[in-house]
Amino acid sequence: GGKGEGKGRGAKAARHSLLSESDGDGGVGPKPEKPALKRLAAQYSDRPAREVNQQQLRSVDFLVVGSMGKRSSWKLPIRELGNKYNVELLAKARKVVRADADGSKKASFPIPDGTAAKVEHLWREAKQWHRWCRTQAPLSHAARPASKAKAAAAPPAKRVKASMSAPARSESESSSDAPIGGGGASGKAGLRQSKGGGAAAGGGAPLEKGA
């Protein structure tokens, strides 16, 4: 158990170290303006590289494209589906380009002029994204709709429970009120008697009229 946890922490630390600010490239610089931050948030991703299906990538998703019509000449993927630069793929491509540029390890394919400058520009942007955009805790935002839905679903459940318990109370009340109902019946009889008396009094009116 401990070994697996240590391995997981090491993998997480390794992913974060890809964008370390102390790797000799001048750091991330000042915080970009809001429009630039929005663009960075939409253009970069830290999805694991193993989850990227490279067979579905287009030529524009690769750093080096030897021939548009020859897929085997497309080298160094740097983007994933959805037009986002993948930080892990970008780190691998940058490593190959830098090794080729300083002669420590020549690439097995030609790397065009300007590629090193392009990959370094993308790397600086990725570091800005990591510092200013990735720290917004996307998981907490993803959890909010579920909690809202749960809160919205709670009141109807309470109302259903109250409506189910309401008949039990009304039955108990009606059974306890039975004597009152009997009194009500006698009251109705009294009303009928008073109506009869009223009729008799009314019947006396013609006698007075006739007299």
PDB file of N, CA and C in Angstrom, residues 91-143:
ATOM      1  N   ALA A  91       6.460  18.842 -23.403  1.00  0.00           N
ATOM      2  CA  ALA A  91       7.729  18.650 -22.684  1.00  0.00           C
ATOM      3  C   ALA A  91       8.620  17.631 -23.406  1.00  0.00           C
ATOM      4  N   LYS A  92       8.011  16.552 -23.913  1.00  0.00           N
ATOM      5  CA  LYS A  92       8.785  15.538 -24.632  1.00  0.00           C
ATOM      6  C   LYS A  92       9.356  16.100 -25.932  1.00  0.00           C
ATOM      7  N   ALA A  93       8.527  16.862 -26.653  1.00  0.00           N
ATOM      8  CA  ALA A  93       8.982  17.450 -27.909  1.00  0.00           C
ATOM      9  C   ALA A  93      10.100  18.456 -27.656  1.00  0.00           C
ATOM     10  N   ARG A  94       9.962  19.250 -26.622  1.00  0.00           N
ATOM     11  CA  ARG A  94      10.982  20.248 -26.270  1.00  0.00           C
ATOM     12  C   ARG A  94      12.311  19.575 -25.942  1.00  0.00           C
ATOM     13  N   LYS A  95      12.250  18.457 -25.255  1.00  0.00           N
ATOM     14  CA  LYS A  95      13.469  17.733 -24.895  1.00  0.00           C
ATOM     15  C   LYS A  95      14.208  17.252 -26.139  1.00  0.00           C
ATOM     16  N   VAL A  96      13.464  16.732 -27.119  1.00  0.00           N
ATOM     17  CA  VAL A  96      14.075  16.244 -28.360  1.00  0.00           C
ATOM     18  C   VAL A  96      14.695  17.401 -29.132  1.00  0.00           C
ATOM     19  N   VAL A  97      13.959  18.509 -29.228  1.00  0.00           N
ATOM     20  CA  VAL A  97      14.437  19.672 -30.002  1.00  0.00           C
ATOM     21  C   VAL A  97      15.681  20.278 -29.359  1.00  0.00           C
ATOM     22  N   ARG A  98      15.706  20.399 -28.067  1.00  0.00           N
ATOM     23  CA  ARG A  98      16.859  20.984 -27.376  1.00  0.00           C
ATOM     24  C   ARG A  98      18.089  20.084 -27.495  1.00  0.00           C
ATOM     25  N   ALA A  99      17.867  18.769 -27.383  1.00  0.00           N
ATOM     26  CA  ALA A  99      19.000  17.832 -27.510  1.00  0.00           C
ATOM     27  C   ALA A  99      19.581  17.876 -28.920  1.00  0.00           C
ATOM     28  N   ASP A 100      18.695  18.049 -29.913  1.00  0.00           N
ATOM     29  CA  ASP A 100      19.162  18.136 -31.293  1.00  0.00           C
ATOM     30  C   ASP A 100      19.911  19.444 -31.514  1.00  0.00           C
ATOM     31  N   ALA A 101      19.430  20.513 -30.894  1.00  0.00           N
ATOM     32  CA  ALA A 101      20.043  21.832 -31.094  1.00  0.00           C
ATOM     33  C   ALA A 101      21.434  21.921 -30.468  1.00  0.00           C
ATOM     34  N   ASP A 102      21.607  21.336 -29.289  1.00  0.00           N
ATOM     35  CA  ASP A 102      22.925  21.426 -28.626  1.00  0.00           C
ATOM     36  C   ASP A 102      23.855  20.270 -29.002  1.00  0.00           C
ATOM     37  N   GLY A 103      23.364  19.353 -29.824  1.00  0.00           N
ATOM     38  CA  GLY A 103      24.193  18.276 -30.336  1.00  0.00           C
ATOM     39  C   GLY A 103      24.349  17.096 -29.405  1.00  0.00           C
ATOM     40  N   SER A 104      23.677  17.117 -28.260  1.00  0.00           N
ATOM     41  CA  SER A 104      23.811  16.009 -27.317  1.00  0.00           C
ATOM     42  C   SER A 104      23.143  14.738 -27.825  1.00  0.00           C
ATOM     43  N   LYS A 105      22.092  14.889 -28.625  1.00  0.00           N
ATOM     44  CA  LYS A 105      21.428  13.732 -29.227  1.00  0.00           C
ATOM     45  C   LYS A 105      20.684  14.195 -30.465  1.00  0.00           C
ATOM     46  N   LYS A 106      21.236  13.869 -31.625  1.00  0.00           N
ATOM     47  CA  LYS A 106      20.622  14.282 -32.872  1.00  0.00           C
ATOM     48  C   LYS A 106      19.334  13.496 -33.138  1.00  0.00           C
ATOM     49  N   ALA A 107      18.328  14.183 -33.610  1.00  0.00           N
ATOM     50  CA  ALA A 107      17.056  13.529 -33.925  1.00  0.00           C
ATOM     51  C   ALA A 107      17.201  12.685 -35.186  1.00  0.00           C
ATOM     52  N   SER A 108      16.355  11.678 -35.302  1.00  0.00           N
ATOM     53  CA  SER A 108      16.396  10.783 -36.467  1.00  0.00           C
ATOM     54  C   SER A 108      15.657  11.368 -37.668  1.00  0.00           C
ATOM     55  N   PHE A 109      15.209  12.588 -37.562  1.00  0.00           N
ATOM     56  CA  PHE A 109      14.485  13.267 -38.651  1.00  0.00           C
ATOM     57  C   PHE A 109      14.919  14.735 -38.633  1.00  0.00           C
ATOM     58  N   PRO A 110      14.825  15.395 -39.768  1.00  0.00           N
ATOM     59  CA  PRO A 110      15.259  16.798 -39.814  1.00  0.00           C
ATOM     60  C   PRO A 110      14.295  17.703 -39.050  1.00  0.00           C
ATOM     61  N   ILE A 111      14.860  18.619 -38.304  1.00  0.00           N
ATOM     62  CA  ILE A 111      14.055  19.581 -37.553  1.00  0.00           C
ATOM     63  C   ILE A 111      14.254  20.949 -38.198  1.00  0.00           C
ATOM     64  N   PRO A 112      13.203  21.543 -38.745  1.00  0.00           N
ATOM     65  CA  PRO A 112      13.335  22.817 -39.471  1.00  0.00           C
ATOM     66  C   PRO A 112      13.831  23.956 -38.582  1.00  0.00           C
ATOM     67  N   ASP A 113      14.423  24.956 -39.215  1.00  0.00           N
ATOM     68  CA  ASP A 113      14.849  26.154 -38.498  1.00  0.00           C
ATOM     69  C   ASP A 113      13.618  26.844 -37.900  1.00  0.00           C
ATOM     70  N   GLY A 114      13.798  27.403 -36.749  1.00  0.00           N
ATOM     71  CA  GLY A 114      12.692  28.104 -36.095  1.00  0.00           C
ATOM     72  C   GLY A 114      11.881  27.216 -35.170  1.00  0.00           C
ATOM     73  N   THR A 115      12.103  25.900 -35.238  1.00  0.00           N
ATOM     74  CA  THR A 115      11.335  24.983 -34.391  1.00  0.00           C
ATOM     75  C   THR A 115      11.677  25.179 -32.921  1.00  0.00           C
ATOM     76  N   ALA A 116      12.967  25.376 -32.636  1.00  0.00           N
ATOM     77  CA  ALA A 116      13.394  25.559 -31.247  1.00  0.00           C
ATOM     78  C   ALA A 116      12.763  26.813 -30.646  1.00  0.00           C
ATOM     79  N   ALA A 117      12.743  27.910 -31.426  1.00  0.00           N
ATOM     80  CA  ALA A 117      12.138  29.157 -30.934  1.00  0.00           C
ATOM     81  C   ALA A 117      10.641  28.968 -30.703  1.00  0.00           C
ATOM     82  N   LYS A 118       9.985  28.231 -31.587  1.00  0.00           N
ATOM     83  CA  LYS A 118       8.542  27.996 -31.455  1.00  0.00           C
ATOM     84  C   LYS A 118       8.234  27.192 -30.194  1.00  0.00           C
ATOM     85  N   VAL A 119       8.990  26.130 -29.965  1.00  0.00           N
ATOM     86  CA  VAL A 119       8.706  25.268 -28.823  1.00  0.00           C
ATOM     87  C   VAL A 119       9.010  25.990 -27.508  1.00  0.00           C
ATOM     88  N   GLU A 120      10.017  26.864 -27.506  1.00  0.00           N
ATOM     89  CA  GLU A 120      10.321  27.624 -26.294  1.00  0.00           C
ATOM     90  C   GLU A 120       9.225  28.648 -26.001  1.00  0.00           C
ATOM     91  N   HIS A 121       8.663  29.232 -27.038  1.00  0.00           N
ATOM     92  CA  HIS A 121       7.552  30.172 -26.859  1.00  0.00           C
ATOM     93  C   HIS A 121       6.329  29.449 -26.266  1.00  0.00           C
ATOM     94  N   LEU A 122       6.025  28.293 -26.808  1.00  0.00           N
ATOM     95  CA  LEU A 122       4.905  27.506 -26.286  1.00  0.00           C
ATOM     96  C   LEU A 122       5.156  27.073 -24.844  1.00  0.00           C
ATOM     97  N   TRP A 123       6.414  26.763 -24.543  1.00  0.00           N
ATOM     98  CA  TRP A 123       6.752  26.321 -23.191  1.00  0.00           C
ATOM     99  C   TRP A 123       6.566  27.444 -22.171  1.00  0.00           C
ATOM    100  N   ARG A 124       6.947  28.658 -22.559  1.00  0.00           N
ATOM    101  CA  ARG A 124       6.739  29.797 -21.653  1.00  0.00           C
ATOM    102  C   ARG A 124       5.242  30.027 -21.416  1.00  0.00           C
ATOM    103  N   GLU A 125       4.465  29.889 -22.465  1.00  0.00           N
ATOM    104  CA  GLU A 125       3.009  30.036 -22.314  1.00  0.00           C
ATOM    105  C   GLU A 125       2.440  28.939 -21.418  1.00  0.00           C
ATOM    106  N   ALA A 126       2.958  27.724 -21.588  1.00  0.00           N
ATOM    107  CA  ALA A 126       2.482  26.611 -20.749  1.00  0.00           C
ATOM    108  C   ALA A 126       2.789  26.873 -19.288  1.00  0.00           C
ATOM    109  N   LYS A 127       3.931  27.473 -19.017  1.00  0.00           N
ATOM    110  CA  LYS A 127       4.288  27.798 -17.635  1.00  0.00           C
ATOM    111  C   LYS A 127       3.394  28.893 -17.072  1.00  0.00           C
ATOM    112  N   GLN A 128       3.049  29.852 -17.914  1.00  0.00           N
ATOM    113  CA  GLN A 128       2.098  30.880 -17.481  1.00  0.00           C
ATOM    114  C   GLN A 128       0.737  30.263 -17.188  1.00  0.00           C
ATOM    115  N   TRP A 129       0.306  29.372 -18.070  1.00  0.00           N
ATOM    116  CA  TRP A 129      -0.977  28.668 -17.850  1.00  0.00           C
ATOM    117  C   TRP A 129      -0.943  27.903 -16.531  1.00  0.00           C
ATOM    118  N   HIS A 130       0.184  27.220 -16.281  1.00  0.00           N
ATOM    119  CA  HIS A 130       0.294  26.414 -15.068  1.00  0.00           C
ATOM    120  C   HIS A 130       0.236  27.287 -13.818  1.00  0.00           C
ATOM    121  N   ARG A 131       0.844  28.444 -13.892  1.00  0.00           N
ATOM    122  CA  ARG A 131       0.897  29.310 -12.701  1.00  0.00           C
ATOM    123  C   ARG A 131      -0.391  30.092 -12.478  1.00  0.00           C
ATOM    124  N   TRP A 132      -0.956  30.641 -13.556  1.00  0.00           N
ATOM    125  CA  TRP A 132      -2.065  31.582 -13.398  1.00  0.00           C
ATOM    126  C   TRP A 132      -3.437  30.974 -13.667  1.00  0.00           C
ATOM    127  N   CYS A 133      -3.499  29.885 -14.422  1.00  0.00           N
ATOM    128  CA  CYS A 133      -4.804  29.321 -14.807  1.00  0.00           C
ATOM    129  C   CYS A 133      -5.103  27.981 -14.129  1.00  0.00           C
ATOM    130  N   ARG A 134      -4.100  27.112 -14.048  1.00  0.00           N
ATOM    131  CA  ARG A 134      -4.340  25.768 -13.543  1.00  0.00           C
ATOM    132  C   ARG A 134      -4.650  25.769 -12.049  1.00  0.00           C
ATOM    133  N   THR A 135      -4.238  26.817 -11.324  1.00  0.00           N
ATOM    134  CA  THR A 135      -4.438  26.863  -9.876  1.00  0.00           C
ATOM    135  C   THR A 135      -5.858  27.242  -9.480  1.00  0.00           C
ATOM    136  N   GLN A 136      -6.805  27.271 -10.438  1.00  0.00           N
ATOM    137  CA  GLN A 136      -8.177  27.651 -10.140  1.00  0.00           C
ATOM    138  C   GLN A 136      -9.024  26.483  -9.673  1.00  0.00           C
ATOM    139  N   ALA A 137      -8.404  25.326  -9.402  1.00  0.00           N
ATOM    140  CA  ALA A 137      -9.107  24.153  -8.851  1.00  0.00           C
ATOM    141  C   ALA A 137     -10.346  23.792  -9.656  1.00  0.00           C
ATOM    142  N   PRO A 138     -10.181  23.264 -10.911  1.00  0.00           N
ATOM    143  CA  PRO A 138     -11.345  22.930 -11.726  1.00  0.00           C
ATOM    144  C   PRO A 138     -12.245  21.884 -11.107  1.00  0.00           C
ATOM    145  N   LEU A 139     -11.685  21.004 -10.212  1.00  0.00           N
ATOM    146  CA  LEU A 139     -12.523  19.962  -9.615  1.00  0.00           C
ATOM    147  C   LEU A 139     -13.607  20.549  -8.732  1.00  0.00           C
ATOM    148  N   SER A 140     -13.294  21.636  -8.015  1.00  0.00           N
ATOM    149  CA  SER A 140     -14.304  22.236  -7.143  1.00  0.00           C
ATOM    150  C   SER A 140     -15.442  22.809  -7.975  1.00  0.00           C
ATOM    151  N   HIS A 141     -15.107  23.359  -9.185  1.00  0.00           N
ATOM    152  CA  HIS A 141     -16.164  23.878 -10.041  1.00  0.00           C
ATOM    153  C   HIS A 141     -17.021  22.752 -10.579  1.00  0.00           C
ATOM    154  N   ALA A 142     -16.395  21.621 -10.866  1.00  0.00           N
ATOM    155  CA  ALA A 142     -17.151  20.490 -11.401  1.00  0.00           C
ATOM    156  C   ALA A 142     -18.098  19.909 -10.367  1.00  0.00           C
ATOM    157  N   ALA A 143     -17.733  20.072  -9.076  1.00  0.00           N
ATOM    158  CA  ALA A 143     -18.561  19.481  -8.026  1.00  0.00           C
ATOM    159  C   ALA A 143     -19.768  20.331  -7.689  1.00  0.00           C
TER     160      ALA A 143
END
